[in-house]
One Martini backbone bead per residue (centre of mass of N, CA, C, O) as a GRO file, in nm:
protein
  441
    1UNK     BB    1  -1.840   0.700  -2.008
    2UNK     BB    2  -1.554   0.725  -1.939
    3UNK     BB    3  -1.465   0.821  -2.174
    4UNK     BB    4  -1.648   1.106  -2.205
    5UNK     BB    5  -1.504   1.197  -1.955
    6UNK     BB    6  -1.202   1.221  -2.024
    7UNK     BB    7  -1.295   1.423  -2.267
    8UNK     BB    8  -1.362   1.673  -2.024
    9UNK     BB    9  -1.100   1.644  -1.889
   10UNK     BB   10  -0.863   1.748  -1.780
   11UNK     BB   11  -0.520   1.638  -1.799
   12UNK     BB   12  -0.448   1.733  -1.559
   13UNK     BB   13  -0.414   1.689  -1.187
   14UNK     BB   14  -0.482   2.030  -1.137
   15UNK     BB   15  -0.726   2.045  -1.333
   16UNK     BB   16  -0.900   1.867  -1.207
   17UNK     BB   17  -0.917   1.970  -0.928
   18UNK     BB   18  -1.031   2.268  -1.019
   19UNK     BB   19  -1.288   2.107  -1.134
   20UNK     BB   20  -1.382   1.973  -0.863
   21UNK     BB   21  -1.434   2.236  -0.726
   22UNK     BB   22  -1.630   2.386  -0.922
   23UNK     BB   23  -1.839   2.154  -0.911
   24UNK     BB   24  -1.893   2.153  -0.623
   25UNK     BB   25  -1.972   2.423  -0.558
   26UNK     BB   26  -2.236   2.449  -0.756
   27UNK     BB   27  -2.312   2.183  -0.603
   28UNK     BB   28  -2.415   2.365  -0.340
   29UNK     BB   29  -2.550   2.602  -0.432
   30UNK     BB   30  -2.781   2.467  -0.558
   31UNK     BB   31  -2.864   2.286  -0.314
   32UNK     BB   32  -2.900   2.530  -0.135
   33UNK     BB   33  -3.150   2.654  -0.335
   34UNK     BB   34  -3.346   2.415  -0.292
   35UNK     BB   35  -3.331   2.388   0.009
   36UNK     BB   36  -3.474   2.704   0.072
   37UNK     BB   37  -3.716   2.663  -0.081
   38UNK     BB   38  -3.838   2.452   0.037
   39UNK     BB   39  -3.841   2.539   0.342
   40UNK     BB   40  -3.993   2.821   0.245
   41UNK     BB   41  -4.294   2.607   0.205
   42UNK     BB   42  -4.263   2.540   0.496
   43UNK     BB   43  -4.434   2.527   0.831
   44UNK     BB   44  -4.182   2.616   1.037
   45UNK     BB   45  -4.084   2.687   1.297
   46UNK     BB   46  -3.894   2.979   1.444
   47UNK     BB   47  -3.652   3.019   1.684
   48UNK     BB   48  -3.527   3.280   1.564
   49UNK     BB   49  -3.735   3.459   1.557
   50UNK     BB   50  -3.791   3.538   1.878
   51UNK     BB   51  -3.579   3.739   1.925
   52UNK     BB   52  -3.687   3.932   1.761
   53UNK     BB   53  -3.959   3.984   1.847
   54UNK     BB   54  -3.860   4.045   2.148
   55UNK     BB   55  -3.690   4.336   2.041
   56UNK     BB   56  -3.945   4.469   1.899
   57UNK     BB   57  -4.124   4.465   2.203
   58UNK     BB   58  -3.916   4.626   2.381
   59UNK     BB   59  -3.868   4.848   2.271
   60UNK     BB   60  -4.196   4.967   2.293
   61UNK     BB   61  -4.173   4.912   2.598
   62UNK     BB   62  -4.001   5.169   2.643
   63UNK     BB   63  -4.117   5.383   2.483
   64UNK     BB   64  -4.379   5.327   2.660
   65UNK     BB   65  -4.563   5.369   2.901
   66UNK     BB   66  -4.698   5.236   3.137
   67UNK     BB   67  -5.027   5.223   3.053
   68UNK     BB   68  -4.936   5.113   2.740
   69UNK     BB   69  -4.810   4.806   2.793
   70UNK     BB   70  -5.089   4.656   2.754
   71UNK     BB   71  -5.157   4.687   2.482
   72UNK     BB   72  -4.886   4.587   2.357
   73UNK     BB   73  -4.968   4.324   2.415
   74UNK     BB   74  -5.240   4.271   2.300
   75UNK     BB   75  -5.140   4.299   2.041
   76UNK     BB   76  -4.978   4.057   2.045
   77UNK     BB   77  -5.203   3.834   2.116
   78UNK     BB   78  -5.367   3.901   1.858
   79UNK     BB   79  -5.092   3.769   1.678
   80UNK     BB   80  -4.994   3.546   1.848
   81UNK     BB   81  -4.849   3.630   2.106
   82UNK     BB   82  -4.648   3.556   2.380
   83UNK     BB   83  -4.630   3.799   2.635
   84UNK     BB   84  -4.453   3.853   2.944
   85UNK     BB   85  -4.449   4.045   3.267
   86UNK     BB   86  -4.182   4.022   3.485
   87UNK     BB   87  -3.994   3.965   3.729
   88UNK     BB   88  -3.644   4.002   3.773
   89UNK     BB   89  -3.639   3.819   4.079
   90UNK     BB   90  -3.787   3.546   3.924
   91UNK     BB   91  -3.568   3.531   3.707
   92UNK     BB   92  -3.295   3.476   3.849
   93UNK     BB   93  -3.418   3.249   4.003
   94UNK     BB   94  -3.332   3.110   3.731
   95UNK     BB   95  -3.161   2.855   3.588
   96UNK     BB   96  -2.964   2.796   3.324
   97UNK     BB   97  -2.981   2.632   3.045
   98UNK     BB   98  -2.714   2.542   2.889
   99UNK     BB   99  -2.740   2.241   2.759
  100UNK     BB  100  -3.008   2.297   2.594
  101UNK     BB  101  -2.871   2.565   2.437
  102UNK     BB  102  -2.651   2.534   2.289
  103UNK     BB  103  -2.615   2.415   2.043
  104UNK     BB  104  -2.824   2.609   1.878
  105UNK     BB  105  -2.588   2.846   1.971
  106UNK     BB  106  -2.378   2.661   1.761
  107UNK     BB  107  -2.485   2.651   1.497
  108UNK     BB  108  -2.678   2.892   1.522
  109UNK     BB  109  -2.704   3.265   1.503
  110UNK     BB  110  -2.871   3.549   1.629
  111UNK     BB  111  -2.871   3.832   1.490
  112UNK     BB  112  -3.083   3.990   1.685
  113UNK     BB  113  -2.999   3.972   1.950
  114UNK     BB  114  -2.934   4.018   2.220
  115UNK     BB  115  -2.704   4.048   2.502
  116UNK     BB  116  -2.924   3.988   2.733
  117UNK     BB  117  -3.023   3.726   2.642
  118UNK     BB  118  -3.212   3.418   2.683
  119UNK     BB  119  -3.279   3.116   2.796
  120UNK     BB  120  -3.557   2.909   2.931
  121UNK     BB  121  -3.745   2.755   3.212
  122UNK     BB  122  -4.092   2.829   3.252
  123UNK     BB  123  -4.290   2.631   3.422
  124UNK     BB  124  -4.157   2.437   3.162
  125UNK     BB  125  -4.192   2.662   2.887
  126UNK     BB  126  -4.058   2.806   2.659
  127UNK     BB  127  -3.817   3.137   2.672
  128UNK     BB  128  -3.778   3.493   2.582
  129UNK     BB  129  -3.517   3.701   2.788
  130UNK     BB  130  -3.598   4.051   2.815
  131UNK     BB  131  -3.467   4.316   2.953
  132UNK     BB  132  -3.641   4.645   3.034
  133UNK     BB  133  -3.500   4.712   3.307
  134UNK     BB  134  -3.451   4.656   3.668
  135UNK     BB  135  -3.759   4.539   3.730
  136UNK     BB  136  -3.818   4.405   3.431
  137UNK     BB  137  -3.912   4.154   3.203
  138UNK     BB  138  -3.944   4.006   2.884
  139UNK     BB  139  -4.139   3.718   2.802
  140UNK     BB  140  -4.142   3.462   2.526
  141UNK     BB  141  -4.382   3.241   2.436
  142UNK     BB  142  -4.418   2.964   2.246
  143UNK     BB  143  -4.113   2.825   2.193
  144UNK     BB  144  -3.972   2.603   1.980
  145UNK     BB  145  -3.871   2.254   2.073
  146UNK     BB  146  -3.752   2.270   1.783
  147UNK     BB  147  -3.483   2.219   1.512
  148UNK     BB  148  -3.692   2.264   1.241
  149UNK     BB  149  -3.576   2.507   1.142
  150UNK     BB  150  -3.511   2.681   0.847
  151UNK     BB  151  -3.201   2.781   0.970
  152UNK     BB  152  -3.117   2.520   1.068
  153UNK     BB  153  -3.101   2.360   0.779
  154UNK     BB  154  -2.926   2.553   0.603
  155UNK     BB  155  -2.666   2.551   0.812
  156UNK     BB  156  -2.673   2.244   0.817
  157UNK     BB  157  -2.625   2.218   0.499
  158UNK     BB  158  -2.347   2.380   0.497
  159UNK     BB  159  -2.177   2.224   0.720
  160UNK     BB  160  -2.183   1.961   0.554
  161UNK     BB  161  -2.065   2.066   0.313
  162UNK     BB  162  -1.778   2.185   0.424
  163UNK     BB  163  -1.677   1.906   0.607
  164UNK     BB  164  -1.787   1.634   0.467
  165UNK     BB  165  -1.847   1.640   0.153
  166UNK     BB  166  -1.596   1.813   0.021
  167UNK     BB  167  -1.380   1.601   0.113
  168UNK     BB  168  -1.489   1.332   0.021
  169UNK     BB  169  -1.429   1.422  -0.292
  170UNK     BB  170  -1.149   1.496  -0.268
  171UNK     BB  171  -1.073   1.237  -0.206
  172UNK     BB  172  -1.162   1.059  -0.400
  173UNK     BB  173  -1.018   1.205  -0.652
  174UNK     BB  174  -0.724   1.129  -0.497
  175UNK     BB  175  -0.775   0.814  -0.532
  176UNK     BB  176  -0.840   0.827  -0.858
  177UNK     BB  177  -0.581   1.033  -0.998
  178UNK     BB  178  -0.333   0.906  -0.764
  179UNK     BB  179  -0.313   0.693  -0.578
  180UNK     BB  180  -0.405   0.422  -0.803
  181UNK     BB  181  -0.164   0.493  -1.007
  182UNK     BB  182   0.050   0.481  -0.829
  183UNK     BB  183  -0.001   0.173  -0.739
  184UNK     BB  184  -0.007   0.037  -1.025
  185UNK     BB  185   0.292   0.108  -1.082
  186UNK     BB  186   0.445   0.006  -0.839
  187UNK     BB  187   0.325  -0.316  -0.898
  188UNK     BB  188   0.465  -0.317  -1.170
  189UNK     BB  189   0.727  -0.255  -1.116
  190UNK     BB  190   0.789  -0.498  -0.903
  191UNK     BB  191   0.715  -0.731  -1.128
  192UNK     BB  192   0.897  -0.648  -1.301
  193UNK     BB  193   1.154  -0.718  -1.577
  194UNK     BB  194   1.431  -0.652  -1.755
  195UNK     BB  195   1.398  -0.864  -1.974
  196UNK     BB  196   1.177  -0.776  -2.041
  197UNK     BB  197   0.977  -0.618  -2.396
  198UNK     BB  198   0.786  -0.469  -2.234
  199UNK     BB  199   0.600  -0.284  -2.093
  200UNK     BB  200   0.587  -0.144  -1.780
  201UNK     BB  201   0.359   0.046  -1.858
  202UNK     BB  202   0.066   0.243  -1.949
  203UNK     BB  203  -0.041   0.511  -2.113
  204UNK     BB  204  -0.211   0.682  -1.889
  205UNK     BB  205  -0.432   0.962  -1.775
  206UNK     BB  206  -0.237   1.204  -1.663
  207UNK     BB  207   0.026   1.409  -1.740
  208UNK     BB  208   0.166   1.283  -1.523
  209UNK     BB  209   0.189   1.013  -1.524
  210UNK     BB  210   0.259   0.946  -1.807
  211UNK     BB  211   0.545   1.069  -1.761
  212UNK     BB  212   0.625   0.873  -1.558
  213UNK     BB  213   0.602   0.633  -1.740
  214UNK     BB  214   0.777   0.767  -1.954
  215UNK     BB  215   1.057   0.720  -1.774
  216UNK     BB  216   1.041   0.474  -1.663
  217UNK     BB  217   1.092   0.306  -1.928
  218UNK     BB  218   1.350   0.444  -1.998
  219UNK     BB  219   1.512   0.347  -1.820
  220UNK     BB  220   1.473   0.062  -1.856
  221UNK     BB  221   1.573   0.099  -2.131
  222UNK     BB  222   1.888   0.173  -2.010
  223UNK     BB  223   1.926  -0.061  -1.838
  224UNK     BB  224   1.874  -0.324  -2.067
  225UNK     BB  225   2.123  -0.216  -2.209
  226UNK     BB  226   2.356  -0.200  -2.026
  227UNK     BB  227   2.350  -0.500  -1.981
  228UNK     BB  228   2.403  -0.589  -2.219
  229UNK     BB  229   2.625  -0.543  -2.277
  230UNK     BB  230   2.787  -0.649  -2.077
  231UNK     BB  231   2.705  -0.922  -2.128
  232UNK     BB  232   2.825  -0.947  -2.423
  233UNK     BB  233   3.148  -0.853  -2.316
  234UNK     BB  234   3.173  -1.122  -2.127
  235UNK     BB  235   3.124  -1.330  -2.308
  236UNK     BB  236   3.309  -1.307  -2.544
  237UNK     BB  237   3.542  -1.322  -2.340
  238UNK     BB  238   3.488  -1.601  -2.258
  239UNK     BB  239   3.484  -1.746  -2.558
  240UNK     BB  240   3.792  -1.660  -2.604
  241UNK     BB  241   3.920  -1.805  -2.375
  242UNK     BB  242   3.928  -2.104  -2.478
  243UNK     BB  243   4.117  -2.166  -2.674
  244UNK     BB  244   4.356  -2.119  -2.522
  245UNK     BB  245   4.306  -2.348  -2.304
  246UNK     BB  246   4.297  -2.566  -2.489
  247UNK     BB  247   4.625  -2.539  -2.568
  248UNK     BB  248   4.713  -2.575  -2.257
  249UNK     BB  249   4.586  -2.895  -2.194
  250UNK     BB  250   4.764  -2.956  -2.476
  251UNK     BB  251   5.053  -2.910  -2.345
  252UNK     BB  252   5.003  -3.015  -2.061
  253UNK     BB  253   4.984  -3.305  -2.131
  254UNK     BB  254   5.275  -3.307  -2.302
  255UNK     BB  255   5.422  -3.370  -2.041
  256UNK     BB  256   5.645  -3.517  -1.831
  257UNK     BB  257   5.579  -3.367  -1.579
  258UNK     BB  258   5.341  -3.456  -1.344
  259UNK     BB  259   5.300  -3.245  -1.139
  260UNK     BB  260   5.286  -3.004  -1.351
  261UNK     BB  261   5.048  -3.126  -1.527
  262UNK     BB  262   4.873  -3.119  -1.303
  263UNK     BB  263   4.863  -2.823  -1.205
  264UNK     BB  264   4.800  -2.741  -1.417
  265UNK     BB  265   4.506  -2.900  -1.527
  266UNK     BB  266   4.367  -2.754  -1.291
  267UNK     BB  267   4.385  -2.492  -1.349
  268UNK     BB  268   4.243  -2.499  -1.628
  269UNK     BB  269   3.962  -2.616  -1.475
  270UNK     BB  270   3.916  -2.374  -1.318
  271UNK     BB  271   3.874  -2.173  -1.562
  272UNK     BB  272   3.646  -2.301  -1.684
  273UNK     BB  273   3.467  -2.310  -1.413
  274UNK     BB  274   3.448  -1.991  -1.428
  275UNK     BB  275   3.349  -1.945  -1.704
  276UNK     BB  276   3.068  -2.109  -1.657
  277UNK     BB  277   2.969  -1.961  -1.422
  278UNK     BB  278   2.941  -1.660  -1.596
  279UNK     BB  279   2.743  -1.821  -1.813
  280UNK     BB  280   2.536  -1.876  -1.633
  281UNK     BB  281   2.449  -1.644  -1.512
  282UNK     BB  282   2.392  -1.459  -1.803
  283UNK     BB  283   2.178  -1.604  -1.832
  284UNK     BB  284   1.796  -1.558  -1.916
  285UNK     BB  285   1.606  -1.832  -1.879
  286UNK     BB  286   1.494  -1.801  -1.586
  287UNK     BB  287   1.321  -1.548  -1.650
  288UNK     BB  288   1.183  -1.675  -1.948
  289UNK     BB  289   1.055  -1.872  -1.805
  290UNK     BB  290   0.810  -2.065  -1.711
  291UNK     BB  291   0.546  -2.144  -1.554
  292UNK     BB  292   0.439  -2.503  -1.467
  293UNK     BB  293   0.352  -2.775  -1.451
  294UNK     BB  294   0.506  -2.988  -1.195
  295UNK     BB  295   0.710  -3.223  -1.083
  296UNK     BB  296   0.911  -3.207  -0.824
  297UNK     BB  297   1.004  -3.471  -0.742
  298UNK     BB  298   1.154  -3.530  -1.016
  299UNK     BB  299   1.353  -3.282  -0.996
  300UNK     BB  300   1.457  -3.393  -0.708
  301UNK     BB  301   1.568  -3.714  -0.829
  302UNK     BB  302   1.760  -3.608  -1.058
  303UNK     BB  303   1.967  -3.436  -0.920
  304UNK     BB  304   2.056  -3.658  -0.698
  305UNK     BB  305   2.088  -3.922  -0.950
  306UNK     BB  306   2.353  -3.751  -1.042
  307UNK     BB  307   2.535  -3.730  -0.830
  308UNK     BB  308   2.511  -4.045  -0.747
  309UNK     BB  309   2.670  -4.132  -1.032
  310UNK     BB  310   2.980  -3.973  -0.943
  311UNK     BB  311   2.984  -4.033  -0.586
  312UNK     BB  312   2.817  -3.907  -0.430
  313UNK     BB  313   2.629  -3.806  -0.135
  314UNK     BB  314   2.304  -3.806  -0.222
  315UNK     BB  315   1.953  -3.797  -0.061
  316UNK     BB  316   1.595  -3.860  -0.121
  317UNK     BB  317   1.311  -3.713   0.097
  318UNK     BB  318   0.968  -3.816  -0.012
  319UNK     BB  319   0.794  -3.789  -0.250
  320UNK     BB  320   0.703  -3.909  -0.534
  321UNK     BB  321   0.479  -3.687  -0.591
  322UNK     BB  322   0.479  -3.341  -0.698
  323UNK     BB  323   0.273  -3.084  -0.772
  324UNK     BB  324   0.315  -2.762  -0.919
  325UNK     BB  325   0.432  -2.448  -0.933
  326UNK     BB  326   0.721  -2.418  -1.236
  327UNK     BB  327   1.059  -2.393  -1.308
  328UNK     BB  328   1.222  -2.653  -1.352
  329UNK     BB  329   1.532  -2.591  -1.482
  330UNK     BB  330   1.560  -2.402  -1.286
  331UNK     BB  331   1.527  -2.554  -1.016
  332UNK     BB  332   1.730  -2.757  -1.085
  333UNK     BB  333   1.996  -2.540  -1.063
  334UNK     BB  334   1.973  -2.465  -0.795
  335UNK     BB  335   1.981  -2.757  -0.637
  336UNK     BB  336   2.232  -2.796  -0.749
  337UNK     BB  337   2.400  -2.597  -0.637
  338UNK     BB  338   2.357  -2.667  -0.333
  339UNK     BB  339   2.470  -2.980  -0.414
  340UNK     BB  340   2.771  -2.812  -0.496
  341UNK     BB  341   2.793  -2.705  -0.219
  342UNK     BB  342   2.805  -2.974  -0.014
  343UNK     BB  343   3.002  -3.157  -0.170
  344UNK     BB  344   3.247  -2.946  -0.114
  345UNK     BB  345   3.224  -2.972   0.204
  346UNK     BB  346   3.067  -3.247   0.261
  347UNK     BB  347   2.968  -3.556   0.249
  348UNK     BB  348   2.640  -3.535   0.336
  349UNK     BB  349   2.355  -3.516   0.136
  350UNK     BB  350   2.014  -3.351   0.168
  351UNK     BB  351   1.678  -3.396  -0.001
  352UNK     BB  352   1.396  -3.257   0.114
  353UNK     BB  353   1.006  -3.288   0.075
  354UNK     BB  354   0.712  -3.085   0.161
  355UNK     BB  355   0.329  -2.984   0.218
  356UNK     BB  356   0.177  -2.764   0.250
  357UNK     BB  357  -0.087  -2.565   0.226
  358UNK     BB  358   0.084  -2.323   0.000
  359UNK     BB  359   0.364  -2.493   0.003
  360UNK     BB  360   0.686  -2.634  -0.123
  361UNK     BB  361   0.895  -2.757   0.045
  362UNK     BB  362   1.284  -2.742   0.021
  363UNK     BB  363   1.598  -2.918   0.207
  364UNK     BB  364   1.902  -2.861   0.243
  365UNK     BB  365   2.147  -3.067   0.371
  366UNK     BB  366   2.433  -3.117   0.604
  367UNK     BB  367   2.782  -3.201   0.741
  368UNK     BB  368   2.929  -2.953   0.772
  369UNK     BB  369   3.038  -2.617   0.898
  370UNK     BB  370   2.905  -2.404   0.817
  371UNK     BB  371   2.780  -2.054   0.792
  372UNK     BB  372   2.818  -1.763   0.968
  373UNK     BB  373   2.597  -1.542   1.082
  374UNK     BB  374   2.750  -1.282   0.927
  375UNK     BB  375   2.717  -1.415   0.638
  376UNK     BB  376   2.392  -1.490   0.575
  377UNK     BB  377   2.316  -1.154   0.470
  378UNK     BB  378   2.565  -1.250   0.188
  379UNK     BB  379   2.559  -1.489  -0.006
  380UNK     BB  380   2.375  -1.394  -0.229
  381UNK     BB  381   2.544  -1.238  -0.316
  382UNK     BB  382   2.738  -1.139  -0.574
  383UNK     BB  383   3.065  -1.233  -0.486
  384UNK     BB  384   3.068  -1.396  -0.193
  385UNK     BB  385   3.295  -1.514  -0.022
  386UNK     BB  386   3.333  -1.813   0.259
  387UNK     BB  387   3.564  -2.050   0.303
  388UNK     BB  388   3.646  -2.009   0.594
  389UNK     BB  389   3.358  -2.098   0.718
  390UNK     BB  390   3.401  -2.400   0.564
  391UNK     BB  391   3.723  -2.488   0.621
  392UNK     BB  392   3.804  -2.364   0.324
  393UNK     BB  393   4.087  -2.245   0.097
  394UNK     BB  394   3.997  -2.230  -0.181
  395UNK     BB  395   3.872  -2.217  -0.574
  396UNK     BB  396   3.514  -2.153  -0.563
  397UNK     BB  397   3.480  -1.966  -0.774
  398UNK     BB  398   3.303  -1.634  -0.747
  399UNK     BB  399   3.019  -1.639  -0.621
  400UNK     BB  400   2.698  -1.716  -0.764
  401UNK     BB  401   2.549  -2.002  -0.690
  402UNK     BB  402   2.382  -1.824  -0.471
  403UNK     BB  403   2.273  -1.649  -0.630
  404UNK     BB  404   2.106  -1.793  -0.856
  405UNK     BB  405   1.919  -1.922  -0.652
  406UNK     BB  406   1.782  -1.649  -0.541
  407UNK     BB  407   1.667  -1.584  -0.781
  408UNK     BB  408   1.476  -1.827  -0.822
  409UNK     BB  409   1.346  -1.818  -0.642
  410UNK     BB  410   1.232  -1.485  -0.685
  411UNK     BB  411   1.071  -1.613  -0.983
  412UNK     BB  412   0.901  -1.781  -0.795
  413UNK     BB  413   0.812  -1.632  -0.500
  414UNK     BB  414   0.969  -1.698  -0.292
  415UNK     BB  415   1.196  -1.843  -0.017
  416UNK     BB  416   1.505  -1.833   0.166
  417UNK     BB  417   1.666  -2.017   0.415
  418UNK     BB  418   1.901  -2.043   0.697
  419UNK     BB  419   2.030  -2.299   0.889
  420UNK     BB  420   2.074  -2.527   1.140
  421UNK     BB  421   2.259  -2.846   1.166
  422UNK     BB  422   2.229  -3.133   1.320
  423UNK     BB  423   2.539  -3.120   1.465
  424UNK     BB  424   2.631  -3.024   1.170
  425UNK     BB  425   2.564  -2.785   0.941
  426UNK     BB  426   2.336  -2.701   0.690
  427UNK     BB  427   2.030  -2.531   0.598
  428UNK     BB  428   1.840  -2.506   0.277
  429UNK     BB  429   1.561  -2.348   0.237
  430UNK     BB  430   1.233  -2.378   0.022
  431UNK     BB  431   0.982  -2.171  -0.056
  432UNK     BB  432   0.675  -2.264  -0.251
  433UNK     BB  433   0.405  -2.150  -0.428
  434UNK     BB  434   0.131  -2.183  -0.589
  435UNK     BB  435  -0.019  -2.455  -0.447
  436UNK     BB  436   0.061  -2.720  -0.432
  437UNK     BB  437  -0.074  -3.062  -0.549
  438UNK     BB  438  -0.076  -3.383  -0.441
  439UNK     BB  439  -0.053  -3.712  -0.522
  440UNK     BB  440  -0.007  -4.000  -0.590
  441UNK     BB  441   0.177  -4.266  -0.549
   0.00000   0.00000   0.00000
């Protein structure tokens, strides 16, 4: 039913809304006219009638002699209708009744009115009282107290369906047409990997939409082309240097004078590790790792007991087992890089693991200088370095080891935060979420 409405549907936006309004018009008037067609079929009271009907009658009087005016009623009478002349001074001292009768003439106004014409309410019972002279008015009793007349219902059907249903159409069909797929979009963008090789939304829907999605795909495609490009231009060049660099180590090995042996030897060791740090960024398997259900207490008593097996103070405390959804590796190399920051700066890191309803926190924490408040909404960003707040004025490395773990973390759906530990030092919070479900140890 779906593909059958696409096919007879125009394929532009613009084709759509201008279908929907002609085809809204034409069933508002087919609807009109079968409601018409009913109604005239009902006998019902027609309140407006009274209006003519009094109008006509009081012509006759006005053009009729005093002695025929009697005459003039009895036949009004004798159609059932009940008309009768009263004192103007009688009918004066009657107050309008405005609210009884405003909505009526706010509703439908009655075409053949006169201007001086009223509604009223003579002893209990509804009339239409129109000035015949000077000294008296014609009232015509026996106007139905109902607003069930043919003439209220075809109004009232027709300014529902131009202020209610006809908007309400248009609505939804903005809805469905416009609001939801570019929803639906929005959702693939924000989800979306530069690195995966998927299309990034499907082309489907009006020829606006589908251009928008094959422009954002083209887009796509030509951001995760010039990555690659760039990425494979850094690694040549990165694996390009080691070869120097070993040559170097080589060479400074083999010398007498130990002072600058032990110096250059450092300095090439710091160009190693800036070397497999830039190696390390450009890898894209955080990306493409899947999540997947694993102990993440293995993964972080793993990582601090090689830290602990080198020589460092790192300790793990939490459960033994904690089942969640994660990318092993990819955790792993965070809280690396986190106590591999940690060890660096301070003497004793620490990796708390615990529970909550919806995420697994894990707290890494140290007791160094702490990083300044107002460095800490860029420490994340690629090649940011802050080693003065550290107090420490070292080479470590391009300032990448945060961004990397900000990426793992934002792959796994987490949050990271930093806080300040007691009495100094930093901790940085990771709560990740997909549900972990803890195990008995």
């Amino acid at each position: 039913m779906r593909d059958l409405i696409r096919r007879f549907l125009p394929q532009s936006v613009r084709g759509q809304f201008a279908a929907v309004i002609i085809v809204t018009v034409v069933v508002i008037l087919s609807a009109g006219s079968v409601v018409e067609n009913v109604t005239a079929s009902i006998d019902l009271p027609a309140v407006d009638d009274s209006a003519t009907r009094t109008a006509v009658v009081a012509a006759l009087l006005r053009e009729a002699p005093a002695e025929a005016r009697s005459v003039v009623l009895a036949a009004a009478a004798q159609a059932g209708f009940d008309f009768k002349i009263l004192p103007k001074e009688q009918i004066d001292s009657i107050p309008v009744s405005y609210l009884q009768w405003r909505n009526i003439e706010w509703l439908f106004r009655f075409n053949n009115e006169p201007t001086d014409g009223r509604w009223l309410t003579i002893d209990g019972e509804y009339a239409f009282v129109l000035d015949l002279d000077q000294q008296a008015v014609l009232a015509h009793f026996g106007v139905p107290d109902t607003l069930l007349t043919s003439g209220f219902i075809r109004s009232l059907f027709y300014k529902f369906m131009a202020f209610v249903a006809f908007p309400a159409l248009i609505w939804l069909f903005a809805v469905w047409a416009v609001t939801n797929p570019l929803r639906r979009i929005s959702t693939a963008v924000g989800s979306a990997e530069i690195e995966n090789s998927d299309e990034l939304f499907i082309e489907r829907g009006s020829i606006e939409m589908v251009g928008l999605v094959r422009a954002l795909n083209r887009m796509r495609a030509r951001i995760r082309t010039m990555i690659e490009n760039r990425t494979r231009m850094l690694r040549s060049v990165s694996h390009d240097l080691r070869t120097p660099l070993t040559r170097l180590r080589l060479r400074a090995e083999r010398m007498d004078d130990g002072l600058i042996r032990t110096a250059m030897l450092s300095d090439v060791q710091h160009i190693e590790e800036l070397i497999n740090e830039t190696l390390t960024y450009l890898r894209n398997d955080v990306s493409t790792e899947k999540l997947q259900r694993a102990d993440i207490a293995s993964v972080l008593q793993t990582v601090c007991a090689e830290f602990s097996d080198v020589g460092f103070s790192v300790s793990y405390s939490g459960p033994d087992r904690l089942l969640g959804w994660c990318k092993p590796n990819a955790l792993a190399r965070a809280i690396t890089n986190l106590c591999d920051n940690g060890v660096k700066f301070a003497g004793n890191v620490t990796v708390a693991l615990t529970l909550t309803e919806t995420t697994a926190r894990i707290a890494v924490g140290d007791d160094g200088p702490g990083i300044s408040m107002t460095a800490r909404s860029r420490v994340f960003e690629p090649f940011f370095k802050e080693d003065t707040s550290r107090g420490v004025a070292s080479k470590h490395g391009f300032g990448l080891g945060l961004s990397i773990v900000a990426d793992i973390i934002q792959g796994h759906g987490g949050k990271i935060e930093l806080q300040d530990n007691q009495p100094t030092g930093l901790i940085v919070t990771v709560d990740l979420p997909n549900g972990p479900v803890a195990s008995p140890s």
